């Protein structure tokens, strides 16, 4: 369900100005052994990697996509199972030891849907139907298409005045408060974007709303971005975005089996006790359906930055506009089919290198998720090919095609929860992909893997510019840097910083719940559009408007395959800690800065309130409510975090020094058997960043460095226990969290120091 951030952020971005330099032969770089390898093992590895990167074929990617997206394949549909079986047969054919693992999960599908305007304008009943497009050959598979809906909305039948809440974020309600507008007892209409969609009904319900309509504004992914489908890639008037609205702030996965695998005999809570269903009924609508509703809303004119792209003046409400919203679902238990394929490790078979992408979609899902899935399949084929040629990976490689990602990361979460004990012992890394498109290589993940994935990116060529995908990503970051300091850093720092992993795809159970070091990789930025989670996300759209020649699919298979091989073959696990310590330091600096700015902001606002600024500058002919003064936050003690960062910097520098000494003159010691003890320690390094109890009130999110924000959903927050306590103005909790996270970082520093001692004893 990965949100195509790029299509919103980079819509219209044209990158014509990049100078095209030939792809440099890596002769010079080849002299430097790969990180975690002796000179000899590095030489052998590079030869195998070259062979690997020559294998993926664009024709195969295209053929896989055509097959997998030929019919709708949502959870529980016949073609979902059919696809799983087809992927399993391909994995077997490629030489992977493959099985399908099944789970049983709560998966609601729509039974009754109604949105009608009953007062305040001419009676109007929303179509809630995406029309067939004659040139698009799969858009007419109406019988198999899941109607437009938001999964895990509770059932409900409500009639109430309509209020426009912009994106429906907490700060939008501050604007409504200023205008004296309450959503208590109202139905809210929010536009898609700027948060995960499930946040909108959640925040609305917290403010007393009784129903929620989410619509796709043409300004965000419709005609303001470009021509609409089928003439162009953007959202047509009747296109709607399906999607899950499960409340993911406490846990992900099957709502009936929190924290444990949804196996046949699992203990399940009753549906009425399921914690992650919404509190109010929700339905998504297209902008054609939203227009008469928005036009009927009266009351104050919405602020300028709340105005969308429809040809009308957006008002806040409430007024005479009254809406009837009805949602009823079939609350069925449906099977999930996860495809799991293995290549056994030759020497370190108890160490698992895991790769995955989901195969289920809302409808045909050519982009989301098949564009990523086909690259992952082609990697599996390439690795199988190398095994036939005599390649023997040290570690066990596991390829996964997840089911049920769209409704709430169900397939990956239930698998991780089922195998949690094994994963904690054996998992080295999890590498995820989801939708893939044209453009820039996107690097996100655990910061101990920052150096590793940067190195991989230096060895893969961008198919259109012929730069390395690393160089192109670096130049894009320079171009979008917000300050001269930021752009200098990108220019001069050896490795590009990884973005944090948020919610929104199958890496989440691995990193947040299991504490397995994880990466998310893929391309994007040049493939704007508006077919996300609609019937138009299909083979016709993808082959006309996205990676039409599948060259970025090939590049993803090369990058993913190289990553898996290099991790599977390394003598010493290529985790690197000086980058990591530098990133942690940055996050600590950021959270301290946030705290100081928050304090200053509250102080300034309180001063303005007492100065009478609000009354004097608000139009006296309109209703304006002066905000109440807020409690000034106490100073928080960040010293434990500062101390932990220093310890972390020292131990990571020490580890690096020992490794460099060992690597000098060929690093033959790295290939010795005693390196196993160091690897055993390194494998625990990500898990060390978790706590058994998890974040405050969020037991499933155990990682103390990053988590998807409670009020952002997709976007991650760094040091979330501290950051979110500050945002929620829980000062004492923030201070306690700072001490707890500091302890976690001290433990991590100790592990790195122990690894350095063990490493220095090797010869
Ligand atoms: Zn997806």
XYZ file of C-alpha atoms and ligand atoms in Angstrom:
764
model
C 0.000 0.000 0.000
C 3.027 2.177 -0.179
C 1.789 5.738 -0.637
C 3.159 7.121 -3.878
C 4.641 10.129 -2.097
C 6.624 10.896 -5.168
C 3.530 11.428 -7.283
C 2.429 14.154 -4.890
C 5.814 15.621 -4.024
C 7.462 15.412 -7.396
C 4.525 15.792 -9.708
C 5.762 17.899 -12.547
C 9.401 17.740 -11.536
C 11.450 17.505 -14.665
C 15.030 16.440 -14.429
C 16.521 17.403 -17.728
C 19.493 19.263 -16.364
C 21.555 16.329 -15.178
C 24.734 16.053 -17.180
C 25.139 12.563 -18.506
C 28.505 11.016 -17.780
C 29.328 7.504 -18.946
C 28.922 4.719 -16.413
C 32.448 4.529 -15.007
C 34.121 1.199 -15.086
C 34.690 0.180 -11.505
C 38.318 -0.838 -11.946
C 39.532 1.650 -9.377
C 36.801 0.775 -6.889
C 37.497 -2.930 -7.369
C 40.844 -2.449 -5.685
C 39.051 -1.718 -2.454
C 37.555 -4.910 -1.033
C 33.835 -4.921 -0.347
C 32.962 -3.965 3.210
C 32.966 -7.127 5.351
C 35.026 -9.118 2.832
C 38.665 -10.142 2.577
C 40.415 -9.112 -0.647
C 40.117 -12.629 -2.018
C 36.475 -13.215 -1.112
C 35.667 -9.737 -2.428
C 37.231 -10.556 -5.788
C 35.160 -13.736 -6.112
C 31.997 -11.976 -4.923
C 32.342 -9.199 -7.477
C 32.537 -11.733 -10.288
C 29.319 -13.416 -9.171
C 27.598 -10.067 -8.713
C 28.525 -9.029 -12.263
C 26.923 -12.235 -13.516
C 23.842 -11.603 -11.404
C 23.293 -8.112 -12.750
C 23.416 -9.381 -16.331
C 20.512 -11.789 -15.816
C 17.279 -9.798 -15.140
C 15.270 -9.295 -18.310
C 12.745 -6.578 -19.080
C 10.716 -9.009 -21.209
C 10.257 -11.333 -18.230
C 9.195 -8.459 -15.978
C 6.610 -7.407 -18.514
C 5.293 -10.950 -18.921
C 5.057 -11.513 -15.149
C 3.174 -8.233 -14.748
C 0.746 -9.046 -17.526
C -0.036 -12.373 -15.882
C -0.239 -11.170 -12.256
C -2.355 -8.072 -12.984
C -4.666 -9.729 -15.529
C -7.568 -9.889 -13.062
C -8.490 -8.281 -9.728
C -6.619 -10.069 -6.916
C -7.611 -8.676 -3.554
C -7.497 -10.848 -0.424
C -10.025 -13.668 -0.607
C -10.546 -13.424 -4.398
C -9.983 -16.469 -6.620
C -7.176 -14.738 -8.542
C -5.329 -13.837 -5.324
C -4.939 -17.557 -4.579
C -4.216 -18.286 -8.224
C -1.411 -15.698 -8.244
C 0.101 -17.119 -5.057
C 0.163 -20.586 -6.616
C 1.635 -19.228 -9.832
C 4.403 -17.367 -7.959
C 5.102 -20.542 -5.953
C 5.468 -22.585 -9.174
C 7.872 -19.985 -10.603
C 9.925 -19.970 -7.379
C 10.130 -23.783 -7.566
C 11.099 -23.632 -11.229
C 13.865 -21.136 -10.320
C 15.185 -23.711 -7.849
C 13.876 -22.292 -4.554
C 12.586 -24.644 -1.883
C 9.057 -23.225 -1.799
C 5.859 -23.542 0.175
C 2.711 -21.498 0.733
C 1.942 -20.524 4.298
C -1.710 -19.820 5.098
C -3.317 -17.594 7.727
C -6.933 -16.699 8.480
C -7.752 -13.043 9.025
C -10.663 -10.679 9.434
C -11.219 -9.018 6.069
C -14.386 -6.954 5.571
C -15.787 -6.355 2.080
C -18.572 -3.902 1.243
C -22.209 -4.952 1.459
C -23.993 -1.590 1.446
C -22.606 1.864 0.586
C -24.514 5.126 0.360
C -23.613 8.804 0.332
C -26.409 11.255 -0.402
C -26.991 14.948 0.058
C -30.374 15.201 1.785
C -30.506 18.920 2.598
C -28.816 22.207 1.694
C -28.802 21.622 -2.074
C -30.460 19.582 -4.811
C -30.775 15.950 -3.741
C -27.689 14.099 -4.929
C -26.666 10.489 -4.609
C -22.982 9.684 -5.078
C -22.205 7.194 -7.858
C -19.461 5.389 -5.887
C -18.547 3.624 -9.116
C -15.507 3.906 -11.374
C -16.571 3.749 -15.029
C -15.167 1.383 -17.647
C -12.643 3.064 -19.959
C -12.955 1.572 -23.460
C -9.228 1.711 -24.318
C -8.306 0.049 -21.004
C -8.978 -3.676 -21.456
C -9.149 -4.695 -17.782
C -11.267 -1.791 -16.529
C -14.443 -3.723 -17.482
C -13.898 -6.639 -15.066
C -16.706 -5.216 -12.956
C -17.891 -8.513 -11.518
C -14.518 -9.128 -9.861
C -13.700 -5.549 -8.820
C -13.954 -4.710 -5.165
C -16.248 -1.648 -4.913
C -14.706 1.598 -3.651
C -14.565 1.447 0.162
C -12.320 1.816 3.174
C -11.584 -1.525 4.796
C -12.148 -1.801 8.572
C -14.596 1.087 8.730
C -17.228 0.091 11.269
C -20.803 -0.353 10.080
C -23.037 2.678 10.471
C -25.981 4.667 9.150
C -25.723 8.370 10.009
C -27.302 11.627 8.827
C -25.712 14.902 9.899
C -24.451 18.319 8.806
C -21.270 18.290 6.729
C -18.027 20.035 7.771
C -14.947 20.411 5.564
C -11.773 19.632 7.540
C -9.041 20.012 4.860
C -6.677 17.014 5.307
C -8.230 16.189 8.668
C -4.997 16.490 10.685
C -4.840 17.710 14.307
C -3.613 21.161 13.177
C -6.639 21.510 10.867
C -8.890 21.307 13.921
C -6.989 24.216 15.490
C -8.016 26.290 12.467
C -11.651 25.185 12.904
C -11.449 26.016 16.634
C -10.304 29.542 15.748
C -13.462 29.944 13.675
C -15.622 28.557 16.474
C -16.535 25.490 14.411
C -17.030 22.128 16.073
C -17.402 18.794 14.274
C -19.294 17.296 17.212
C -22.233 15.338 15.799
C -21.181 16.210 12.220
C -20.015 14.191 9.232
C -16.600 15.393 8.125
C -15.296 15.518 4.563
C -11.495 15.383 4.328
C -9.230 15.282 1.330
C -6.713 12.507 0.805
C -3.049 13.255 1.478
C -0.584 14.582 4.059
C -1.201 11.607 6.356
C -2.128 7.998 6.195
C -5.874 7.893 5.467
C -6.754 6.088 8.715
C -5.665 9.187 10.669
C -8.576 11.222 9.262
C -11.487 9.268 10.807
C -9.399 8.695 13.944
C -8.813 12.418 14.568
C -12.375 13.250 13.452
C -13.815 10.785 15.985
C -11.561 12.224 18.718
C -13.245 15.584 17.997
C -16.758 14.134 18.114
C -17.541 13.570 14.418
C -19.979 10.724 13.684
C -19.048 9.939 10.075
C -16.218 10.561 7.617
C -15.997 10.963 3.844
C -12.517 11.013 2.264
C -12.197 12.303 -1.293
C -9.415 12.680 -3.859
C -9.013 16.389 -4.616
C -7.964 17.093 -8.229
C -5.362 19.466 -6.875
C -3.541 16.582 -5.212
C -3.591 13.799 -7.803
C -6.094 14.874 -10.446
C -6.013 17.382 -13.313
C -3.842 19.934 -11.493
C -0.951 17.488 -11.910
C -1.453 16.686 -15.587
C -3.849 15.136 -18.073
C -6.231 12.624 -16.553
C -6.589 8.976 -17.481
C -6.875 7.654 -20.188
C -5.328 10.701 -21.923
C -2.711 11.019 -19.187
C -1.727 9.302 -15.936
C -3.715 11.425 -13.440
C -6.939 10.652 -11.598
C -10.097 10.948 -13.687
C -13.212 12.583 -12.130
C -14.803 9.289 -11.083
C -11.609 7.611 -9.877
C -11.610 6.845 -6.164
C -8.960 5.656 -3.750
C -9.733 2.476 -1.851
C -7.680 1.720 1.210
C -7.503 0.514 4.751
C -8.484 2.783 7.624
C -7.453 0.361 10.329
C -6.231 2.215 13.429
C -2.589 1.168 13.223
C -1.267 3.275 16.100
C -1.227 0.396 18.612
C -0.593 -2.640 16.382
C -0.667 -3.822 12.760
C -1.958 -7.004 11.172
C -5.114 -9.019 11.742
C -7.413 -7.087 14.129
C -8.473 -10.308 15.867
C -4.991 -11.628 16.765
C -2.908 -8.725 18.127
C 0.759 -9.682 18.521
C 0.326 -13.358 17.578
C 0.102 -15.227 14.261
C -3.403 -15.702 12.804
C -2.945 -19.457 12.446
C -5.921 -21.812 12.250
C -5.893 -22.493 15.993
C -4.976 -18.974 17.200
C -7.025 -17.418 19.994
C -9.143 -14.643 18.498
C -10.903 -11.677 20.089
C -14.554 -11.125 19.167
C -15.143 -8.712 16.275
C -16.955 -6.349 18.643
C -13.796 -6.155 20.776
C -11.418 -5.592 17.851
C -9.367 -2.542 18.804
C -8.237 -1.414 15.385
C -11.582 -0.862 13.652
C -12.565 2.780 13.178
C -14.840 4.483 15.691
C -17.023 6.034 12.975
C -18.181 4.911 9.488
C -15.941 5.972 6.582
C -16.259 5.927 2.791
C -13.959 7.240 0.041
C -15.402 9.182 -2.909
C -14.152 10.540 -6.228
C -13.960 14.259 -6.944
C -16.976 14.032 -9.215
C -18.937 12.685 -6.242
C -17.390 15.187 -3.814
C -18.165 18.274 -5.885
C -21.943 18.603 -5.172
C -21.295 17.893 -1.485
C -18.592 20.551 -1.174
C -20.664 23.010 -3.208
C -23.536 22.650 -0.722
C -21.409 23.509 2.309
C -21.930 27.065 3.571
C -20.474 28.872 6.581
C -17.139 30.710 6.619
C -14.947 30.538 3.539
C -12.115 28.055 4.073
C -8.594 29.525 4.314
C -6.729 29.962 1.045
C -4.464 26.952 1.596
C -7.526 24.790 2.234
C -8.975 25.587 -1.196
C -8.689 22.579 -3.481
C -8.746 22.220 -7.257
C -12.505 21.996 -7.842
C -14.163 24.990 -9.542
C -15.950 26.242 -6.434
C -15.274 28.208 -3.261
C -14.608 25.785 -0.415
C -16.539 26.637 2.759
C -16.053 25.172 6.228
C -19.677 24.580 7.280
C -21.662 23.562 9.106
C -24.682 24.982 7.379
C -27.770 23.575 5.748
C -25.777 20.890 3.904
C -26.786 17.574 5.412
C -25.475 14.198 4.336
C -26.689 10.639 4.762
C -23.821 8.131 5.010
C -24.359 4.404 5.187
C -21.685 1.681 5.296
C -22.188 -2.009 5.971
C -19.589 -4.733 5.398
C -19.479 -8.506 5.250
C -17.295 -9.322 8.234
C -15.707 -12.507 6.973
C -12.591 -14.445 7.867
C -10.507 -14.861 4.702
C -7.423 -16.945 3.933
C -4.020 -15.411 3.217
C -1.435 -17.099 0.989
C 2.173 -16.118 1.702
C 4.666 -17.635 -0.729
C 7.978 -18.504 0.948
C 10.967 -19.718 -1.129
C 14.397 -20.624 0.228
C 17.929 -21.133 -0.986
C 19.817 -22.921 1.788
C 23.057 -21.390 3.002
C 26.190 -23.481 2.521
C 28.138 -22.588 5.672
C 26.001 -20.184 7.748
C 22.579 -21.690 7.090
C 21.322 -20.502 10.495
C 21.628 -16.882 9.341
C 18.694 -15.692 7.223
C 18.735 -12.959 4.603
C 15.107 -12.136 3.796
C 13.583 -10.334 0.814
C 9.924 -9.522 0.221
C 7.167 -7.699 -1.642
C 3.414 -8.141 -1.451
C 1.362 -9.752 -4.218
C -2.199 -8.779 -3.205
C -3.781 -5.601 -4.604
C -6.976 -3.593 -4.177
C -7.938 -4.305 -7.774
C -5.551 -5.245 -10.640
C -2.644 -3.432 -8.996
C -0.069 -3.332 -11.807
C 1.847 -0.569 -10.065
C 0.887 -1.345 -6.477
C 2.324 -3.903 -5.876
C 3.094 -5.906 -9.030
C 5.771 -3.510 -10.359
C 7.867 -4.329 -7.283
C 6.805 -7.991 -7.082
C 8.004 -8.770 -10.614
C 11.470 -7.363 -9.876
C 11.689 -9.491 -6.735
C 10.653 -12.565 -8.768
C 13.277 -11.818 -11.388
C 15.894 -11.583 -8.633
C 14.842 -15.008 -7.387
C 15.252 -16.352 -10.911
C 18.693 -14.760 -11.245
C 19.901 -16.182 -7.921
C 18.541 -19.618 -8.858
C 20.446 -19.339 -12.140
C 23.713 -18.598 -10.301
C 23.181 -21.577 -7.995
C 22.946 -23.768 -11.109
C 26.251 -22.239 -12.248
C 27.918 -23.213 -8.986
C 27.387 -20.215 -6.709
C 26.998 -21.208 -3.049
C 25.649 -18.500 -0.765
C 27.041 -18.704 2.769
C 23.749 -17.706 4.387
C 20.195 -18.902 3.818
C 18.193 -16.672 1.489
C 14.413 -16.411 1.862
C 12.199 -14.839 -0.816
C 8.678 -13.890 0.276
C 5.586 -12.836 -1.681
C 3.182 -11.519 0.926
C -0.580 -11.612 0.771
C -2.901 -9.125 2.511
C -0.551 -6.139 2.664
C -3.197 -3.680 1.471
C -5.696 -4.157 4.312
C -2.988 -3.792 6.997
C 0.314 -5.643 6.338
C -1.554 -8.834 7.215
C 0.528 -11.482 5.434
C 3.921 -10.201 6.576
C 2.751 -9.365 10.102
C 1.118 -12.738 10.744
C 4.203 -14.516 9.371
C 6.566 -12.446 11.528
C 4.376 -12.919 14.621
C 4.223 -16.684 14.000
C 7.994 -17.020 13.547
C 9.087 -14.347 15.986
C 11.400 -16.578 18.066
C 13.194 -17.902 14.989
C 13.483 -14.458 13.463
C 15.092 -13.064 16.592
C 17.657 -15.856 16.471
C 18.272 -16.188 12.760
C 17.258 -13.054 10.819
C 20.147 -10.922 9.568
C 18.212 -8.460 7.470
C 14.870 -7.894 5.731
C 14.776 -6.013 2.426
C 11.385 -4.814 1.213
C 10.024 -3.422 -2.018
C 6.544 -2.339 -3.031
C 5.451 -0.210 -6.008
C 8.278 0.596 -8.410
C 8.452 3.316 -11.053
C 10.773 5.515 -13.083
C 13.264 7.897 -11.582
C 15.458 8.039 -8.536
C 16.676 5.272 -6.250
C 15.002 5.662 -2.880
C 17.024 4.567 0.144
C 15.357 4.025 3.469
C 15.972 1.758 6.395
C 18.016 0.876 9.453
C 21.022 3.135 9.760
C 23.438 0.285 10.517
C 22.788 -0.625 6.849
C 23.376 2.887 5.524
C 26.921 2.270 4.333
C 25.982 -1.130 2.918
C 23.123 0.046 0.689
C 25.058 3.136 -0.430
C 27.813 0.792 -1.661
C 25.293 -1.377 -3.501
C 23.840 1.731 -5.155
C 27.314 2.695 -6.382
C 27.395 -0.567 -8.373
C 24.084 -0.278 -10.233
C 23.503 1.800 -13.335
C 20.558 4.159 -13.836
C 18.994 2.968 -17.099
C 18.042 6.386 -18.448
C 20.891 8.723 -17.430
C 23.611 6.031 -17.342
C 24.901 7.517 -14.081
C 25.087 5.149 -11.129
C 21.799 5.082 -9.249
C 23.791 6.393 -6.264
C 25.108 9.438 -8.156
C 21.683 10.284 -9.473
C 20.134 10.017 -6.004
C 22.895 12.259 -4.639
C 22.351 14.914 -7.327
C 18.621 14.867 -6.693
C 19.262 15.407 -2.973
C 21.559 18.323 -3.742
C 18.875 19.805 -5.966
C 16.203 19.521 -3.272
C 18.388 20.485 -0.278
C 16.715 23.145 1.821
C 19.835 25.040 2.886
C 23.448 25.560 1.741
C 24.594 23.483 4.752
C 22.301 20.635 3.781
C 23.498 20.631 0.195
C 27.153 20.753 1.306
C 26.564 17.768 3.523
C 25.087 15.742 0.667
C 28.045 16.750 -1.518
C 30.726 15.880 1.043
C 29.408 13.058 3.192
C 30.597 9.668 1.923
C 27.183 8.008 2.236
C 23.717 9.403 1.633
C 21.642 9.335 4.781
C 18.839 6.785 4.796
C 15.308 7.957 5.342
C 13.631 6.280 8.315
C 11.183 3.494 7.566
C 7.637 4.494 8.464
C 4.417 2.507 8.158
C 2.803 1.611 4.903
C 4.584 -1.535 3.769
C 5.776 -4.978 4.818
C 9.046 -3.862 6.435
C 7.041 -2.652 9.471
C 6.571 -5.983 11.303
C 10.257 -6.786 10.774
C 11.708 -3.553 12.066
C 9.058 -2.322 14.499
C 7.832 -5.567 16.003
C 10.726 -8.033 15.585
C 13.670 -5.607 15.637
C 15.217 -7.013 12.440
C 17.476 -4.575 10.536
C 15.462 -3.603 7.446
C 15.685 -1.719 4.183
C 13.105 -0.403 1.725
C 14.273 0.015 -1.869
C 12.657 1.142 -5.113
C 12.603 3.787 -7.822
C 10.290 6.729 -8.306
C 9.923 10.439 -8.770
C 9.271 10.630 -12.506
C 6.053 8.703 -12.691
C 3.408 11.009 -11.258
C -0.178 9.916 -11.587
C -3.477 9.388 -9.868
C -4.511 5.764 -10.222
C -3.415 4.704 -6.740
C -5.815 2.038 -5.393
C -8.267 2.476 -8.274
C -9.400 0.107 -11.066
C -7.110 2.058 -13.425
C -3.928 0.861 -11.692
C -3.499 -1.840 -14.295
C -1.270 -3.163 -17.076
C -2.623 -0.631 -19.581
C -1.844 2.337 -17.309
C 1.590 1.021 -16.270
C 2.751 0.238 -19.804
C 1.586 3.634 -21.075
C 2.624 5.971 -18.276
C 5.152 4.463 -15.889
C 8.255 2.305 -16.408
C 6.967 1.406 -19.856
C 10.115 -0.446 -20.923
C 10.641 -2.102 -17.524
C 14.192 -0.770 -17.330
C 13.691 0.447 -13.759
C 12.177 -2.919 -12.912
C 15.427 -4.419 -14.173
C 17.477 -1.915 -12.140
C 15.473 -2.826 -9.026
C 16.153 -6.535 -9.604
C 19.859 -5.671 -9.979
C 19.950 -3.554 -6.809
C 17.851 -5.993 -4.769
C 19.716 -9.046 -6.062
C 23.119 -7.449 -5.393
C 22.023 -6.528 -1.853
C 20.843 -10.048 -1.074
C 23.964 -11.699 -2.503
C 26.378 -9.343 -0.814
C 24.674 -9.806 2.542
C 24.482 -13.579 2.077
C 28.149 -13.994 1.142
C 29.940 -11.535 3.444
C 32.639 -12.888 5.758
C 31.832 -10.309 8.406
C 28.253 -8.989 8.389
C 28.496 -5.584 6.665
C 26.792 -3.549 9.370
C 28.560 -0.253 9.849
C 28.286 1.892 12.968
C 30.001 5.227 12.395
C 27.286 6.292 9.934
C 24.740 4.944 12.398
C 26.155 6.949 15.323
C 26.213 10.066 13.157
C 22.533 9.583 12.245
C 21.512 8.955 15.851
C 23.336 12.128 16.835
C 21.356 14.033 14.220
C 18.059 12.627 15.497
C 18.916 13.533 19.078
C 19.840 17.058 17.959
C 16.522 17.295 16.110
C 14.405 16.217 19.045
C 16.204 18.698 21.328
C 15.660 21.439 18.765
C 11.983 20.512 18.509
C 11.618 20.776 22.269
C 13.273 24.209 22.377
C 11.190 25.487 19.461
C 7.997 24.117 20.938
C 8.717 25.936 24.201
C 9.486 29.168 22.380
C 6.367 28.849 20.209
C 4.082 28.384 23.221
C 5.718 31.302 25.018
C 5.295 33.574 21.977
C 1.660 32.553 21.467
C 0.802 33.108 25.136
C 2.384 36.571 24.892
C 0.319 37.399 21.799
C -2.847 36.255 23.565
C -2.156 38.535 26.527
C -1.184 41.407 24.189
C -4.624 41.154 22.560
C -3.134 40.404 19.117
C -5.866 37.913 18.211
C -8.837 40.191 18.995
C -7.242 43.209 17.302
C -6.412 41.430 14.033
C -9.522 39.282 13.534
C -12.341 40.673 11.416
C -14.948 41.845 13.992
C -17.795 41.107 11.574
C -16.912 37.395 11.612
C -16.721 34.784 14.342
C -13.205 34.261 15.641
C -12.282 32.493 18.848
C -9.109 33.505 20.667
C -7.079 30.424 21.647
C -6.524 29.763 25.345
C -3.034 30.254 26.812
C -1.113 26.995 27.217
C 1.050 25.697 29.998
C 4.695 26.541 29.318
C 6.636 23.255 28.978
C 9.323 22.563 31.578
C 12.917 22.127 30.408
C 13.468 18.460 29.621
C 16.679 16.743 30.681
C 18.324 15.510 27.487
C 21.731 14.912 29.106
C 21.310 11.106 29.229
C 20.729 11.107 25.453
C 23.756 13.345 24.823
C 25.931 11.058 26.920
C 24.638 7.983 25.116
C 25.443 9.540 21.731
C 29.015 10.179 22.848
C 29.438 6.601 24.035
C 27.989 5.391 20.740
C 30.401 7.567 18.761
C 33.370 6.223 20.722
C 32.487 2.552 20.410
C 31.600 2.778 16.717
C 34.876 4.578 15.960
C 36.750 1.880 17.859
C 34.987 -0.903 15.923
C 35.803 0.847 12.650
C 39.471 1.220 13.629
C 39.798 -2.467 14.495
C 38.116 -3.484 11.246
C 40.392 -1.258 9.175
C 43.456 -2.676 10.874
C 42.197 -6.182 10.183
C 41.386 -5.375 6.557
C 44.843 -4.033 5.790
C 46.988 -6.352 3.671
C 44.110 -8.377 2.284
C 42.188 -8.988 5.494
C 42.633 -12.761 5.360
C 41.634 -12.931 9.040
C 38.092 -11.887 8.072
C 37.650 -15.242 6.362
C 38.610 -17.205 9.482
C 36.077 -19.252 11.383
C 36.340 -17.155 14.530
C 34.522 -14.284 12.793
C 31.309 -16.233 13.542
C 31.304 -14.946 17.112
C 31.384 -11.358 15.926
C 28.585 -12.057 13.459
C 26.480 -13.552 16.238
C 26.815 -10.291 18.163
C 26.156 -8.105 15.113
C 22.961 -10.029 14.383
C 21.603 -8.838 17.731
C 22.454 -5.175 17.140
C 19.064 -4.108 15.759
C 17.128 -6.067 18.326
C 19.129 -4.236 20.994
C 17.354 -1.050 19.854
C 13.999 -2.416 20.978
C 12.331 -2.657 24.370
C 10.004 -5.563 25.325
C 7.234 -3.195 26.434
C 7.429 -1.007 23.292
C 6.514 2.659 22.961
C 4.098 4.235 25.480
C 0.638 2.782 24.764
C 1.892 1.067 21.577
C 3.059 -2.438 22.580
C 3.618 -3.652 18.990
C 6.080 -0.843 18.170
C 9.144 -2.003 20.051
C 11.861 -0.122 18.165
C 13.011 2.911 20.168
C 14.689 4.786 17.305
C 11.850 5.012 14.795
C 8.127 4.364 14.412
C 5.326 5.589 12.190
C 3.801 8.618 13.920
C 0.491 8.157 15.748
C -0.819 11.199 13.832
C 1.065 10.670 10.557
C 0.698 6.923 9.964
C 3.078 6.620 7.027
C 5.790 9.101 7.960
C 8.224 7.949 10.621
C 9.184 9.811 13.777
C 12.686 9.565 15.206
C 13.043 8.695 18.896
C 9.236 8.464 18.941
C 8.748 7.902 22.671
C 10.296 11.310 23.337
C 9.073 13.138 20.263
C 5.443 12.083 20.526
C 5.300 12.673 24.285
C 6.415 16.244 23.591
C 3.864 16.640 20.798
C 1.143 15.365 23.096
C 2.410 17.679 25.841
C 3.142 14.845 28.261
C 6.272 16.393 29.751
C 6.987 13.862 32.475
C 6.570 10.991 30.016
C 8.976 12.743 27.605
C 11.639 13.019 30.277
C 11.245 9.376 31.312
C 11.373 8.323 27.670
C 14.613 10.267 27.125
C 16.219 8.310 29.958
C 14.869 5.005 28.656
C 16.067 5.599 25.077
C 19.463 6.686 26.435
C 19.714 3.331 28.212
C 18.872 1.531 24.963
C 21.613 3.478 23.142
C 24.126 2.746 25.921
C 23.356 -0.972 25.547
C 23.862 -0.680 21.806
C 27.190 1.087 22.335
C 28.224 -1.744 24.667
C 27.357 -4.351 22.042
C 29.472 -2.499 19.458
C 32.348 -2.226 21.936
C 32.102 -5.982 22.658
C 32.099 -6.683 18.915
C 35.239 -4.549 18.550
C 36.999 -6.549 21.288
C 36.017 -9.867 19.696
C 37.051 -8.617 16.269
C 40.457 -7.503 17.492
C 41.080 -11.014 18.852
C 40.695 -12.555 15.391
C 43.694 -13.604 13.356
Zn 1.693 -1.845 -1.988
